[in-house]
CSV table of C-alpha atoms in Angstrom, one decimal:
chain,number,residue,atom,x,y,z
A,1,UNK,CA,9.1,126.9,69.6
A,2,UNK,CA,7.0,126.8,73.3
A,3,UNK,CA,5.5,123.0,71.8
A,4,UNK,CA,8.5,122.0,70.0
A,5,UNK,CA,10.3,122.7,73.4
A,6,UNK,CA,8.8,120.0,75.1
A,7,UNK,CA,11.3,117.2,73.2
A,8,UNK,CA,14.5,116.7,74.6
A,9,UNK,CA,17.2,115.2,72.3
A,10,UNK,CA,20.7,114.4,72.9
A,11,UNK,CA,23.7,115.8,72.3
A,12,UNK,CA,27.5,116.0,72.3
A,13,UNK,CA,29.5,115.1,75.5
A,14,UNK,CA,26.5,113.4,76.8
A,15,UNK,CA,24.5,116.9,76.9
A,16,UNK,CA,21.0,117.3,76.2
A,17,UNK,CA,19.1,120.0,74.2
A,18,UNK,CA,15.3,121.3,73.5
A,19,UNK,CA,14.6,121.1,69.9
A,20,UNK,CA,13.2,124.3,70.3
A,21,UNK,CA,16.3,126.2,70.6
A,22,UNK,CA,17.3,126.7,67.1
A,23,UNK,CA,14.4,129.7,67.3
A,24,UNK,CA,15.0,131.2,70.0
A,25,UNK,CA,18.7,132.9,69.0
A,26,UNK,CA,16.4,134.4,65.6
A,27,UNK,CA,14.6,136.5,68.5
A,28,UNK,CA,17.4,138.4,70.0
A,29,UNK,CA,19.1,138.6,66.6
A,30,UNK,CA,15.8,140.0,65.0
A,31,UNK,CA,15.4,142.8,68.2
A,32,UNK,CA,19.0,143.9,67.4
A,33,UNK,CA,18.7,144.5,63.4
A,34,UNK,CA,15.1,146.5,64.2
A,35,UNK,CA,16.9,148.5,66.9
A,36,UNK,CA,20.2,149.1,64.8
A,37,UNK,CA,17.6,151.0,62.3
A,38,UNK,CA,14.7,152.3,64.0
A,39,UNK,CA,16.0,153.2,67.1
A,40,UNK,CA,15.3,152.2,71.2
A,41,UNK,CA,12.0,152.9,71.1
A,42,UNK,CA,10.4,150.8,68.5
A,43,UNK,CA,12.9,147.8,69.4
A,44,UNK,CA,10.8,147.9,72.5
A,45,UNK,CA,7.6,148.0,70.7
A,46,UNK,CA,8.9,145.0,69.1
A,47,UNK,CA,9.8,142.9,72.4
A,48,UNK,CA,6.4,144.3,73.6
A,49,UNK,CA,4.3,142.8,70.4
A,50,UNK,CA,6.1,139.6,71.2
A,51,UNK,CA,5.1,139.5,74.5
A,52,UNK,CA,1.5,140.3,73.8
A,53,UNK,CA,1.3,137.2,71.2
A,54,UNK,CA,2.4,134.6,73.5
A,55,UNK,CA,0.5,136.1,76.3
A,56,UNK,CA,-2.2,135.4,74.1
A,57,UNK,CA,-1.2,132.1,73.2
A,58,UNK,CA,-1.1,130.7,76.7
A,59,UNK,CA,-4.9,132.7,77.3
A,60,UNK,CA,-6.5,130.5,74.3
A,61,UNK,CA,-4.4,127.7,75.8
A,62,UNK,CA,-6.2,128.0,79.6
A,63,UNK,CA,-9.4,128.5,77.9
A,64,UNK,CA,-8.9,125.6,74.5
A,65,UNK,CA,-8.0,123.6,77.9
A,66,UNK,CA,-11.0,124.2,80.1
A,67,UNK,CA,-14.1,124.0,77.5
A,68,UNK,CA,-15.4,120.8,77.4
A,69,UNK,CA,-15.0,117.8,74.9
A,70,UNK,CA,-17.4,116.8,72.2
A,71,UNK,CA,-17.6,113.2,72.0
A,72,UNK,CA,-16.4,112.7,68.6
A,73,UNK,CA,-13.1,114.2,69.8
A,74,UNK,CA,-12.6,112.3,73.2
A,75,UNK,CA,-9.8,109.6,71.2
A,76,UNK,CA,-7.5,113.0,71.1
A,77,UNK,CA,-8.1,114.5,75.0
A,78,UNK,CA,-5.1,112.5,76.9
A,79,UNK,CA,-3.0,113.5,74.3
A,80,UNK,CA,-3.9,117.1,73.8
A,81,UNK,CA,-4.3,118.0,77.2
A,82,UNK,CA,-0.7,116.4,77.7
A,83,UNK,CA,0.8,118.1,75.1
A,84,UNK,CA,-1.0,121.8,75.6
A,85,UNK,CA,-0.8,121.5,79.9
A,86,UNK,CA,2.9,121.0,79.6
A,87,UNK,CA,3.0,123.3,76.9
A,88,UNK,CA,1.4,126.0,79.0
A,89,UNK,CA,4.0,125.9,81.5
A,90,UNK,CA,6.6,125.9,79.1
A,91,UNK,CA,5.0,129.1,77.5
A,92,UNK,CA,4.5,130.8,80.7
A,93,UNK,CA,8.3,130.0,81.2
A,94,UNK,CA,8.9,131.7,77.5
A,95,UNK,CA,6.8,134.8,78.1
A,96,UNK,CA,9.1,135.6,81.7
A,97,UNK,CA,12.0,134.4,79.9
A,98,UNK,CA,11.2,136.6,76.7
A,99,UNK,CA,10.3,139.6,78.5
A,100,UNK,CA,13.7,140.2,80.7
A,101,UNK,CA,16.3,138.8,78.0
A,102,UNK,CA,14.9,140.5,75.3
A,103,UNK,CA,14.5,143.9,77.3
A,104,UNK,CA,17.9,143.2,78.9
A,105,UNK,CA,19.1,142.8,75.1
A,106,UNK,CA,17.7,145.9,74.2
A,107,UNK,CA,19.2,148.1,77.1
A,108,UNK,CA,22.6,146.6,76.3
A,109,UNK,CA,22.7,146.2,73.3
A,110,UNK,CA,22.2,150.3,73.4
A,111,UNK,CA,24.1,150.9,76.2
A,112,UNK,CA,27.2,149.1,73.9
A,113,UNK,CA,26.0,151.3,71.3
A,114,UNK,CA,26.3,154.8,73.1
A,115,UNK,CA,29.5,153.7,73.8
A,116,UNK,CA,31.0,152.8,70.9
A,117,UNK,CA,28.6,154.3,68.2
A,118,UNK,CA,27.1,152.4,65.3
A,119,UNK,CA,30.3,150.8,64.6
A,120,UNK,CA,30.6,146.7,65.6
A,121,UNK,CA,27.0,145.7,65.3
A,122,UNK,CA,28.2,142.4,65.5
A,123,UNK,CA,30.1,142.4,68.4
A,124,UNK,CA,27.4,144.9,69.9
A,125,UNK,CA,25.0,142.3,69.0
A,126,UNK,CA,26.7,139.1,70.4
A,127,UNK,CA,28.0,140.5,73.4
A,128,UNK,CA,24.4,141.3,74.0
A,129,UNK,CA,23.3,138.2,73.5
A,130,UNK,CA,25.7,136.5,75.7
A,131,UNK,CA,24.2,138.5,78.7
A,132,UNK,CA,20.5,138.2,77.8
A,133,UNK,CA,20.7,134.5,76.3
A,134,UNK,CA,22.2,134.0,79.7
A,135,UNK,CA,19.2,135.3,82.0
A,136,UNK,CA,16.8,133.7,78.9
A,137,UNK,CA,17.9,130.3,79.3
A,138,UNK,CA,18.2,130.4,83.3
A,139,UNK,CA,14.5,131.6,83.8
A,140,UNK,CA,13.0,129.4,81.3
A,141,UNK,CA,14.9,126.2,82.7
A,142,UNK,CA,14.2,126.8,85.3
A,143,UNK,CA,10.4,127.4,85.5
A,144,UNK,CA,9.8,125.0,82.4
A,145,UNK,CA,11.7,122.0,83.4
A,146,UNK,CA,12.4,122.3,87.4
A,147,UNK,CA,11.3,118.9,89.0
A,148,UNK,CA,10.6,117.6,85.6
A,149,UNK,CA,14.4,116.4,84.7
A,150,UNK,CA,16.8,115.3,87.5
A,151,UNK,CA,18.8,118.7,88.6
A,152,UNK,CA,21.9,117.2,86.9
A,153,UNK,CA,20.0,116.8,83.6
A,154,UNK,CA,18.3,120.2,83.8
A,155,UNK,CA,22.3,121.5,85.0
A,156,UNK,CA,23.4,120.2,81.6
A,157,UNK,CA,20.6,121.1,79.8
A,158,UNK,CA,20.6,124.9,80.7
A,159,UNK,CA,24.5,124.9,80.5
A,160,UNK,CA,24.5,123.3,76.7
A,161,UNK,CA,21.2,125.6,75.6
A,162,UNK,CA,22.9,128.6,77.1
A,163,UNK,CA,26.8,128.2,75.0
A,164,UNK,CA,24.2,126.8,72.3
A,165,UNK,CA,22.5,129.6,71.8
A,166,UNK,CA,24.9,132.0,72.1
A,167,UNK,CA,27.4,130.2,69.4
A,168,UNK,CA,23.7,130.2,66.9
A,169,UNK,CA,24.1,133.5,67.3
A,170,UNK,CA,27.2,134.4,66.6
A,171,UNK,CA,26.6,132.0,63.4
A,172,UNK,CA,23.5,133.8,62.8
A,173,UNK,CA,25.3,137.4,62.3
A,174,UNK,CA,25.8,137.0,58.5
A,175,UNK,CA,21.7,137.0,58.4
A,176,UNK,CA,21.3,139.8,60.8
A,177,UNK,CA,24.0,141.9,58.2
A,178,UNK,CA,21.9,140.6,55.7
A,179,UNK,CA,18.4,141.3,57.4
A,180,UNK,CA,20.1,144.9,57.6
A,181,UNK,CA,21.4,145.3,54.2
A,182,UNK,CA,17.9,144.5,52.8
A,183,UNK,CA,15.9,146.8,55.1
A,184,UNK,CA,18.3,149.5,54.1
A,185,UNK,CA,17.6,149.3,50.9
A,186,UNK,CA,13.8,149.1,51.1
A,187,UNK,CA,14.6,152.5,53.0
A,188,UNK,CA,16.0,153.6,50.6
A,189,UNK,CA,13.5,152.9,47.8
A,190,UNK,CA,11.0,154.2,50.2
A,191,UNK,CA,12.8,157.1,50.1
A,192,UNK,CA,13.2,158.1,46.7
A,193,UNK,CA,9.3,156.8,46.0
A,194,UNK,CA,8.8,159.8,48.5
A,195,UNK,CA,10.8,162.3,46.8
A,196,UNK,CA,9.6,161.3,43.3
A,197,UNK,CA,6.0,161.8,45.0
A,198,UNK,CA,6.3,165.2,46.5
A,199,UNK,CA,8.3,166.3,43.1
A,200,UNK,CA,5.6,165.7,40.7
């Protein structure tokens, strides 16, 4: 999603949108259905794994970046280094964007939890969204695109990604019921696989 960010495409109304952000909403909806069953803790282990993958993304980046060409490859180096440089920014953009949505997604998406138990997931999980998709799509704008669209572009932009995202995931919900139903059931199996174990 970091390179496919990098292609803006139009939309309605005269809006514009990254064709990354189809993934992104998969993300927030995937940290809710691991937190609805396994609890705070390993949602955060979660966020945490994803942060350490892109961090190491963008390391091999600096350093696929910095070696030197062979000869044989010098017809690809303008366009790999214009793809993988911007790309960089846009992954550092994705790693501060990723770490305080999802971890925002995660405290609220509890927080709406201890409050109302573990009925609603799917308002739980969409009202969740609409905060963290919010401070998700304002930090990676901004650091991805500033000075690289006109304001009123990147305005649009972040407006349409933000309502964009947050309608994917509400249109998302049937997977995330779904994702739950079918990791419930493995559970389950699990379970009696265990108890069939310890009884013979």
């Amino acid at each position: 999603a970091n390179t496919l960010g990098l292609k803006i495409m139009p939309f309605i109304f005269g809006t514009h949108l990254s064709a990354g952000v189809f993934m992104f909403p998969f993300v927030f909806i995937m940290t809710d259905v691991v937190g609805e069953l396994y609890g705070k803790r390993v949602a955060r282990f979660f966020v945490l794994a994803g942060f350490i993958s892109t961090a190491l993304f963008i390391l091999y980046s600096i350093i696929s970046l910095a070696v030197p060409w062979a000869e044989a490859g010098l017809w690809a180096k303008e366009s790999y280094n214009t793809i993988f440089a911007v790309s960089l920014r846009i992954s550092i953009a994705s790693l501060v964007a990723y770490a305080v949505g999802e971890y925002q997604d995660v405290f609220t998406f509890f927080l709406f939890r201890k409050w109302w138990g573990e009925k609603y997931f799917w308002l739980r999980s969409n009202l969740s969204n609409l905060w963290s998709q919010f401070l998700d799509t304002i930090l990676f704008m901004t650091i991805a695109f500033y000075g690289v669209y006109p304001t009123k572009v990147l305005l649009s932009i972040m407006l349409t990604w933000w309502i964009f995202k947050v309608l994917m995931g509400v249109v998302y919900t049937p997977l995330a019921y779904a994702g739950l139903y079918l990791l419930r059931e493995r559970e389950s199996q699990n379970a009696g696989e265990a108890n069939r174990n310890t009884n013979l």
